[in-house]
C-alpha positions in Angstrom: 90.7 118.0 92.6 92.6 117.8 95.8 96.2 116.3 94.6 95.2 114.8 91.6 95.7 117.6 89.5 100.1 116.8 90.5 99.6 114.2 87.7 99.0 116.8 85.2 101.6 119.4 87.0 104.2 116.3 86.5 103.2 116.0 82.6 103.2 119.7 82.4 106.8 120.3 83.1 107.6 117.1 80.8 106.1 118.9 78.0 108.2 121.7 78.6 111.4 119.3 78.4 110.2 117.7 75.3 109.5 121.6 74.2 113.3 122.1 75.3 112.5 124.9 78.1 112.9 123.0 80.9 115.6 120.1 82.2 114.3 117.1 84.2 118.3 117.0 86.1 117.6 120.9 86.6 118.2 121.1 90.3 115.1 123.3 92.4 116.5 124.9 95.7 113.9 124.3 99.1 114.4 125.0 102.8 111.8 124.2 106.2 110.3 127.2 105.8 108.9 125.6 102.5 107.3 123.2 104.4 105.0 124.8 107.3 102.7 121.9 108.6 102.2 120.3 105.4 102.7 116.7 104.3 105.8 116.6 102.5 107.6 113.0 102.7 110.2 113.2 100.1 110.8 116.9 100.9 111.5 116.1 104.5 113.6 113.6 104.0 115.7 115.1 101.6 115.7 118.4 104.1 119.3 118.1 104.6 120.3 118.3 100.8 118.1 121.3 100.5 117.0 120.5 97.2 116.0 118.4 94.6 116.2 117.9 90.9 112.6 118.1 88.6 113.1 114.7 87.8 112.7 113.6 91.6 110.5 116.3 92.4 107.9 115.2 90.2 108.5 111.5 90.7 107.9 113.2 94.6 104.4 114.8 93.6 103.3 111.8 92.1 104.3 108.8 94.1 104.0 110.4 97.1 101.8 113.5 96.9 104.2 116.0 98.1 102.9 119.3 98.4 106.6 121.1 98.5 107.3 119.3 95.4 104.2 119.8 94.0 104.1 123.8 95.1 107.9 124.1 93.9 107.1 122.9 90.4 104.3 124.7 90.3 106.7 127.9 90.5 108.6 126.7 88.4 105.8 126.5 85.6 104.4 129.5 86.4 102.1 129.3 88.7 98.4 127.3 89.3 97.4 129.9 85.9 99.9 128.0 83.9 98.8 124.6 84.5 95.0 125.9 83.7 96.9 127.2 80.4 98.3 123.6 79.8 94.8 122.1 80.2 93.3 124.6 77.6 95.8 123.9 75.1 95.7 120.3 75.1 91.8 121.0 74.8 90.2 121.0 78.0 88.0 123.7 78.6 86.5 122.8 82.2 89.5 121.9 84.7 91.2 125.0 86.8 93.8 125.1 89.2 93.6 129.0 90.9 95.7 127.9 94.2 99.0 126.0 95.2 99.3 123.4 98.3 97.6 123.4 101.0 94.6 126.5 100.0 93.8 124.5 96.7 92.0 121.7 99.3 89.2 124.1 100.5 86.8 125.0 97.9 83.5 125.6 99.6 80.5 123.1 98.1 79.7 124.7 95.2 82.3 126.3 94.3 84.8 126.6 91.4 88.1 127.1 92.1 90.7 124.2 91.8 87.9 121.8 90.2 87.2 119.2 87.6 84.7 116.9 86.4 85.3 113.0 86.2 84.4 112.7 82.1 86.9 116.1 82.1 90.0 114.7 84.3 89.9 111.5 82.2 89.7 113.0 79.1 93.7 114.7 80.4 94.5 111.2 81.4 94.1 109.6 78.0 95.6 112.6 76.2 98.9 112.4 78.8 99.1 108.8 79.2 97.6 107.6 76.0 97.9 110.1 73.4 100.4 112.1 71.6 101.1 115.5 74.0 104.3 114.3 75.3 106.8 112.5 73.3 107.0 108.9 73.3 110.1 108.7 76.3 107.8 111.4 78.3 104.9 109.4 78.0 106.7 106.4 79.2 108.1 108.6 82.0 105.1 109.7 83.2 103.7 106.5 83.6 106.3 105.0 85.2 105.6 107.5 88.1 101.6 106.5 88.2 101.9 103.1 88.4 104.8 103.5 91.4 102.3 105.0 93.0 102.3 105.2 96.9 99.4 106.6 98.0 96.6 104.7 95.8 97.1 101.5 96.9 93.6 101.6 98.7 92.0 103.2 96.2 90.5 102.2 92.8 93.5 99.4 92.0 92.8 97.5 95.6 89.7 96.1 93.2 91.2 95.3 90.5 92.5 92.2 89.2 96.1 91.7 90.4 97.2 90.6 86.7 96.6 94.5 85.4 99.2 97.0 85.6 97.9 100.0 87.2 99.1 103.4 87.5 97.0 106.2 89.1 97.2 109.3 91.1 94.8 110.0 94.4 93.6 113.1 96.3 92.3 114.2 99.7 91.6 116.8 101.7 91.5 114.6 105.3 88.3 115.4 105.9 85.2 114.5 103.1 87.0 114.6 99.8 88.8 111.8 97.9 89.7 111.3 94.7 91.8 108.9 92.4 92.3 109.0 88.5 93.7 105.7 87.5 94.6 103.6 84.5 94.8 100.3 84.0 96.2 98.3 81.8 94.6 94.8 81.3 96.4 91.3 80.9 94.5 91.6 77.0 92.6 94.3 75.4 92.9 97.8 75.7 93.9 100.0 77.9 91.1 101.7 80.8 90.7 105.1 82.4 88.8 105.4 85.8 88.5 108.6 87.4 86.4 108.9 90.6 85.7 112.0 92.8 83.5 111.9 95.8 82.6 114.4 98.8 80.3 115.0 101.3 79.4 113.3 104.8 81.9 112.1 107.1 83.5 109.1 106.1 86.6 107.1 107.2 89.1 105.6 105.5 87.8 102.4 105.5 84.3 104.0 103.9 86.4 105.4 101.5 88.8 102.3 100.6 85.6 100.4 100.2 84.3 102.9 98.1 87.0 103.0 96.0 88.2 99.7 95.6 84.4 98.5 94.8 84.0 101.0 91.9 87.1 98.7 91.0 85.7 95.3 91.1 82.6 96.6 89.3 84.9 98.2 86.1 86.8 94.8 86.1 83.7 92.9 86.1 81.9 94.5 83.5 84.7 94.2 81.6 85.3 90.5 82.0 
């Protein structure tokens, strides 16, 4: 999964504030030693405060794929176990997180830890963004963070059309993994889930922005 699984971390911990266990202004303490050598943008920048509150920790993990945000909220859940627990009990039975930031990115080929299926990952997108786990000003929360976005903009949006609203959340592991679950919102009809995963080779970014962006002109087409 790489870092699209922080989408689900982020609609995790809103669940818990709709369920009235957890506080979105609830302040979570960090320091450099947090950080190591990993990418961390909003963390970094916000070093000197030496925290942050849920609400901009997960805006953090899923604008900008921070992996101190996204490792800190995962504490504060309970761990990569409890987001598996999430999945299960909104009725996915094939998508596990066993690892936090950076050790979830190096599953070997073939194996099973921190992994998804594409027909799995967008089944949690449509019951997060689209259905009726998280209450209505969650919901609206949640994708409010997908569609600011930061990191997809080379991904499966760049192909499609620029009337859509798009939210979406992308993954890597630098090397030959990439990933982006997105949704889009058309100017008419309904609403559409993509959710692409790809590994293997050794491809660039530019392999992998045309990859991406193509699958996205192709949707949009058939569509049309």
């Amino acid at each position: 999964m790489c870092s699209t699984f922080k989408a689900s971390l982020a609609a995790c911990m809103l669940a818990r504030v709709d369920q009235g266990t957890a506080d979105l202004d609830e302040v979570i303490a960090f320091t450099a030693a947090d950080m190591g050598t990993m990418y961390a943008p909003v963390a970094k920048a916000n070093l000197g405060r030496g925290a942050l509150s849920v609400r901009e920790m997960c805006a953090g993990a899923v604008e900008f794929s921070d992996n101190v945000c996204a490792n800190k909220l995962l504490a504060r859940v309970g761990g990569p176990a409890a987001l598996t627990r999430f999945w299960r009990a909104i009725g996915d039975d094939v998508t596990r997180l066993d690892d936090i930031e950076p050790y979830l990115n190096r599953t070997p080929l073939g194996g099973v830890r921190n992994t998804t299926t594409p027909l799995a990952m967008a089944g949690i997108a449509r019951r997060l963004v689209l259905g009726d786990v998280l209450s209505d000003g969650s919901r609206a929360t949640l994708k409010s963070w997908l569609v600011n976005c930061q990191t997809g903009k080379n991904r499966l949006r760049a192909g499609l059309p620029g009337d859509w609203v798009v939210g979406d959340k992308t993954g890597n592991n630098g090397r030959d993994i990439a990933g982006d679950i997105a949704i889009g919102w058309p100017g008419t009809g309904g609403p559409v889930i993509m959710v692409v995963y790809t590994r293997g080779g050794n491809p660039t970014d530019a392999q992998f922005a045309d990859v991406f962006a193509g699958i996205g002109r192709h949707v949009a087409a058939s569509l049309s």
